[in-house]
PDB file of C-alpha atoms in Angstrom:
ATOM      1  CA  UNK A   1     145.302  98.332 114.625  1.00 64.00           C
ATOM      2  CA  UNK A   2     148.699  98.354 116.279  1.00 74.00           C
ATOM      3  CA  UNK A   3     151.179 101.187 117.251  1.00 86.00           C
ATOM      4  CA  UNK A   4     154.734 100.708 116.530  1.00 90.00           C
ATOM      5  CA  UNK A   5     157.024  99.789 119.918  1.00 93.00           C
ATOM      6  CA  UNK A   6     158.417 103.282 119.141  1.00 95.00           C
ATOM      7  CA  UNK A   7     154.996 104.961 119.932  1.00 95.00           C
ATOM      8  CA  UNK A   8     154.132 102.847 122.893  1.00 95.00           C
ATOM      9  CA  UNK A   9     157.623 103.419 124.536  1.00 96.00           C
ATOM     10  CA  UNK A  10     157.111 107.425 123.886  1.00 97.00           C
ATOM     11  CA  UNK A  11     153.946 107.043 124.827  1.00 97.00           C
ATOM     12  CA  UNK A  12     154.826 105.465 128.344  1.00 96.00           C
ATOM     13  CA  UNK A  13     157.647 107.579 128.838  1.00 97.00           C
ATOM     14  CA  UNK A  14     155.661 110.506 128.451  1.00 98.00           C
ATOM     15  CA  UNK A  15     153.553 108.846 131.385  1.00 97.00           C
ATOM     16  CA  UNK A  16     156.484 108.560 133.293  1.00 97.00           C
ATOM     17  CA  UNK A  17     157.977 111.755 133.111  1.00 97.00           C
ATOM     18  CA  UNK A  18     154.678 113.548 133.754  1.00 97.00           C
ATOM     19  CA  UNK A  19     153.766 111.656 136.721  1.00 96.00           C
ATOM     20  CA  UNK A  20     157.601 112.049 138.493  1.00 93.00           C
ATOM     21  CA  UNK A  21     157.101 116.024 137.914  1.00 87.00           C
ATOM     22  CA  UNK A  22     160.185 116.546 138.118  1.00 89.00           C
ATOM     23  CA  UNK A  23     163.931 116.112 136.603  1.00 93.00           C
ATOM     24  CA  UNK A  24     164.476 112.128 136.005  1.00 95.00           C
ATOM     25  CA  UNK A  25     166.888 110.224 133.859  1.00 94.00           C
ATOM     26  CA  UNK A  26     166.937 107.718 131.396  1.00 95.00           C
ATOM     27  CA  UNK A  27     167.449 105.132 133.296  1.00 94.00           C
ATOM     28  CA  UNK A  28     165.128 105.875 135.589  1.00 95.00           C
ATOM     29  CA  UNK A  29     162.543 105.634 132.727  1.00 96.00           C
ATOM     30  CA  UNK A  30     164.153 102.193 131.876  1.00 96.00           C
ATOM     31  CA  UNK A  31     163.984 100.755 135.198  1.00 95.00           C
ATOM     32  CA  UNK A  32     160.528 101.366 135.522  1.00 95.00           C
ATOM     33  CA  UNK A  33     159.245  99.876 132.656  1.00 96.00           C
ATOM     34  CA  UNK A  34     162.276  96.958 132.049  1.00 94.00           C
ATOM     35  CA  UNK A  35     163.276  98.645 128.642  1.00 94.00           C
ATOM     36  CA  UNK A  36     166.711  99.180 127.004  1.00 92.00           C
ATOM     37  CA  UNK A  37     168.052 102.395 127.694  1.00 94.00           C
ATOM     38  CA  UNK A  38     170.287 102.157 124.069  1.00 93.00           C
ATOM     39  CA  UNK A  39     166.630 102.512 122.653  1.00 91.00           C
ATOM     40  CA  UNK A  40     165.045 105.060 125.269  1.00 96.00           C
ATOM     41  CA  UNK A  41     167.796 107.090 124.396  1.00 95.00           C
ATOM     42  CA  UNK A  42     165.961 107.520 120.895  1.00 95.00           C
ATOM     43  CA  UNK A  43     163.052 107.755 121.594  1.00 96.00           C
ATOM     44  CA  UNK A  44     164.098 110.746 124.515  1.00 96.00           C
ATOM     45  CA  UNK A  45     165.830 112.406 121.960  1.00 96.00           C
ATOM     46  CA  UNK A  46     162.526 112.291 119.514  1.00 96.00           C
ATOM     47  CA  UNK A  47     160.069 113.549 121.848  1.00 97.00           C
ATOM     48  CA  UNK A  48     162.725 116.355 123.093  1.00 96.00           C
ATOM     49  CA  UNK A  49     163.057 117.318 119.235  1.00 96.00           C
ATOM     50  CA  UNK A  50     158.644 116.914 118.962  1.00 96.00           C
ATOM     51  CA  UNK A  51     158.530 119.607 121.923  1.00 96.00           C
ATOM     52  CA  UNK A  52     156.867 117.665 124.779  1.00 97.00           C
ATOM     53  CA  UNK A  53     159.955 117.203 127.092  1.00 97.00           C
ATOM     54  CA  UNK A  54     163.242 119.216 127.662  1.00 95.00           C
ATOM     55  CA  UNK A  55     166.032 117.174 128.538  1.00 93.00           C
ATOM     56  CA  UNK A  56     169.413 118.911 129.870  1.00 90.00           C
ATOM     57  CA  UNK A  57     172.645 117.632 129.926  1.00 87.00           C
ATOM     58  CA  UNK A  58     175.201 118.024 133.097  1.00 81.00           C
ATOM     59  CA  UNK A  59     175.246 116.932 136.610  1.00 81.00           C
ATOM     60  CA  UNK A  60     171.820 118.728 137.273  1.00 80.00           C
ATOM     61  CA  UNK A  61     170.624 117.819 134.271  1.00 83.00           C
ATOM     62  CA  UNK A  62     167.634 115.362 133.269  1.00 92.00           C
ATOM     63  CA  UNK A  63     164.092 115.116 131.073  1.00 96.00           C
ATOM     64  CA  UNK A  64     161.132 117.274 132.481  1.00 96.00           C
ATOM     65  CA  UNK A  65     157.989 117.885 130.951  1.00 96.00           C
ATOM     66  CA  UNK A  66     158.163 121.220 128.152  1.00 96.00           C
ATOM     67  CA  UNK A  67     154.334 120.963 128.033  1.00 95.00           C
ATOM     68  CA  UNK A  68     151.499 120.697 130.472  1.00 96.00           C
ATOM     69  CA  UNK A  69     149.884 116.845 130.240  1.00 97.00           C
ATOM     70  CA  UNK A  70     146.872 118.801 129.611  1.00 97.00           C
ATOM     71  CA  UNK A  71     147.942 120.290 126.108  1.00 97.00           C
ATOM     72  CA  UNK A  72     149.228 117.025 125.048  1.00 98.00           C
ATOM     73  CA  UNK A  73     146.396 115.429 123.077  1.00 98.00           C
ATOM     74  CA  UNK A  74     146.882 111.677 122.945  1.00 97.00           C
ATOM     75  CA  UNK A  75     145.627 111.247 118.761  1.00 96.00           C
ATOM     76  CA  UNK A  76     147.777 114.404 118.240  1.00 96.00           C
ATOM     77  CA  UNK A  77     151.104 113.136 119.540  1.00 97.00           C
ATOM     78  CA  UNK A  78     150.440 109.363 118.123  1.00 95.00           C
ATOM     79  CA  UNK A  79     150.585 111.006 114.637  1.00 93.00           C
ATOM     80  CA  UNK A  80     153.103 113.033 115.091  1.00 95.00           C
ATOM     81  CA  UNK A  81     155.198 109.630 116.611  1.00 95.00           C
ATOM     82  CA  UNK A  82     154.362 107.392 113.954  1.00 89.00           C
ATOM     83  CA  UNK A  83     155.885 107.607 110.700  1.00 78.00           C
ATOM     84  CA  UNK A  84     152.570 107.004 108.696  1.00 78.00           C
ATOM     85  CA  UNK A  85     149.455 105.672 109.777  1.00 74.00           C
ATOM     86  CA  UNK A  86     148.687 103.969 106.486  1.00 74.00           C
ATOM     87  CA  UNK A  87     146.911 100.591 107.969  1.00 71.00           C
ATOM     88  CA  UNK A  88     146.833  98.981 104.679  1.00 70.00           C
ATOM     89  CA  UNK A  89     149.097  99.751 101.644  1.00 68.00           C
ATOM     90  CA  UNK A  90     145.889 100.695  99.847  1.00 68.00           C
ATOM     91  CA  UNK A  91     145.633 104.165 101.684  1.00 69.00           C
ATOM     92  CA  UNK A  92     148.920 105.398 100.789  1.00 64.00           C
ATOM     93  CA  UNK A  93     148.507 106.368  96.793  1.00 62.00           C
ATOM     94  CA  UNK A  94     152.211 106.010  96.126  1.00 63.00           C
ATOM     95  CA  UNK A  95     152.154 102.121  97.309  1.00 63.00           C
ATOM     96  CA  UNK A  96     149.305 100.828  96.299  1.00 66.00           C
ATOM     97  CA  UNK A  97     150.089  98.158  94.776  1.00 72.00           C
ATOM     98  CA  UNK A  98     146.371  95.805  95.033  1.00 76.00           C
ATOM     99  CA  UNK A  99     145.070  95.325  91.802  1.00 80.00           C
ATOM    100  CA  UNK A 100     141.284  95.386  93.481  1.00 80.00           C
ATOM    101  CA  UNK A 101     141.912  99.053  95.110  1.00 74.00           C
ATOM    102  CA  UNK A 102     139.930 101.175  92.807  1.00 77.00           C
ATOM    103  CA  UNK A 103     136.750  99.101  93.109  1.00 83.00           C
ATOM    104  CA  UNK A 104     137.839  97.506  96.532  1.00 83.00           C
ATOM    105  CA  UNK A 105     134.883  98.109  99.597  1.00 86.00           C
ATOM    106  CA  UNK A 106     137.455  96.820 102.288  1.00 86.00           C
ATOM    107  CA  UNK A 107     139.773  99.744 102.448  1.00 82.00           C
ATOM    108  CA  UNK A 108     136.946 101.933 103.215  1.00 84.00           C
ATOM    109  CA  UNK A 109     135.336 100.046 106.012  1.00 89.00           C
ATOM    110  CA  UNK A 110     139.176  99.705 107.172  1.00 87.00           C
ATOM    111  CA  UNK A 111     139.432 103.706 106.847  1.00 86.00           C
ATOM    112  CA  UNK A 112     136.403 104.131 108.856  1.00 90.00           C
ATOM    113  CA  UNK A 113     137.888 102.097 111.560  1.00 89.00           C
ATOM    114  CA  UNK A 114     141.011 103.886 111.662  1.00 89.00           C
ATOM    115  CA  UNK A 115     138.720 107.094 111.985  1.00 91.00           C
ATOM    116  CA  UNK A 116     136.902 105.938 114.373  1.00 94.00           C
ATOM    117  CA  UNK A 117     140.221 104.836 116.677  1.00 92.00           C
ATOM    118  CA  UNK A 118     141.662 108.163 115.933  1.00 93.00           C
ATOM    119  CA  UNK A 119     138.376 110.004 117.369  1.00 96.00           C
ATOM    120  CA  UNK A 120     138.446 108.218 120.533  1.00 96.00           C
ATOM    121  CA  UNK A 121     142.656 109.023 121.136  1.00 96.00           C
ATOM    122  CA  UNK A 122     141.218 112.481 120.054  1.00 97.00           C
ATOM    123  CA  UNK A 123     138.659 112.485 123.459  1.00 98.00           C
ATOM    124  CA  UNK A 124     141.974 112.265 126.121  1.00 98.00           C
ATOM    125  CA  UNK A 125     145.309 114.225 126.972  1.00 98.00           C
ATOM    126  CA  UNK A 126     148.161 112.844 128.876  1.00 98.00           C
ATOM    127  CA  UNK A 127     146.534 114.654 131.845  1.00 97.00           C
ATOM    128  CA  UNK A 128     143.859 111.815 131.364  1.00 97.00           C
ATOM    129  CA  UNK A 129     145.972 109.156 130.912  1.00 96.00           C
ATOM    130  CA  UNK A 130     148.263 110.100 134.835  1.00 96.00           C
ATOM    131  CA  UNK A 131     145.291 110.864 136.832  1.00 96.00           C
ATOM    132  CA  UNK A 132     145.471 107.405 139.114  1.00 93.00           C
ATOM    133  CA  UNK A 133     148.972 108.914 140.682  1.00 92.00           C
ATOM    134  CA  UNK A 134     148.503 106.909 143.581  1.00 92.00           C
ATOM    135  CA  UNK A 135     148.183 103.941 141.609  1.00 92.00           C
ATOM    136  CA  UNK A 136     150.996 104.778 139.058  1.00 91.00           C
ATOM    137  CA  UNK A 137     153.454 106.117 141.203  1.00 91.00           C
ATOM    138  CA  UNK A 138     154.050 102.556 142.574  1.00 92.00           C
ATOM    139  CA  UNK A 139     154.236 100.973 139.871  1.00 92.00           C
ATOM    140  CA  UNK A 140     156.516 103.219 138.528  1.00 92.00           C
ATOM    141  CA  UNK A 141     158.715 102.992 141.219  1.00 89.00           C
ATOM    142  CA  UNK A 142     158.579 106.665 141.662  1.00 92.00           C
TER     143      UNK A 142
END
């Protein structure tokens, strides 16, 4: 099971953002984590569109959180950041293309697993994931 790079730096940024609690910048975020700021831009612009940060252009300006880390549920926003979550082709009807898929005990075993991954990112918020401030804020150069 593997998130794209797209989720994990949304995911991280997220961590960044709520743990600084208050305005910060791109490059801030980039800095901190030795990612391009070309792509952060994207992914800043994703997550302001999803609702969990505002981001305000300007002199004053910057990203802050929209939501409280507490209403951000971690399975929640990794399906709303990944395109599909289709771990085999098998799962999506429209490309299956395996001629064994209709009699095939694999892709359920691998659909349980997927459930079961999903139910544990279902357990923890954001809030979870930034409670060691005073060993993220460090680390995060914050």
């Amino acid at each position: 099971m593997q998130l794209t790079q797209f989720t994990d730096y949304s995911l991280r940024s997220l961590i960044y953002i709520a743990s600084k609690k208050q305005n910060c910048t791109i490059n801030e975020i980039a800095m901190a984590y030795g990612i391009s700021e070309n792509h952060l831009v994207k992914i800043i612009h994703h997550l302001g569109k999803l609702g969990f940060i505002h981001t305000t252009r300007g002199k004053n300006g910057g990203i802050t959180m929209a939501l409280d880390p507490a209403e951000i549920n971690i399975k929640a926003a990794v399906l709303k950041l990944e395109s599909h979550f289709d771990l085999v082709p098998c799962f999506n009807i429209e490309k299956q293309n395996c001629v064994i898929a209709p009699a095939c005990k694999l892709k359920h075993i691998l659909y349980d697993a997927q459930k079961a991954f999903l139910a544990v990112l279902a357990q923890y918020t954001l809030a979870d994931v930034i409670k060691n401030q005073a060993g993220l804020k460090p680390l995060l150069q914050i």
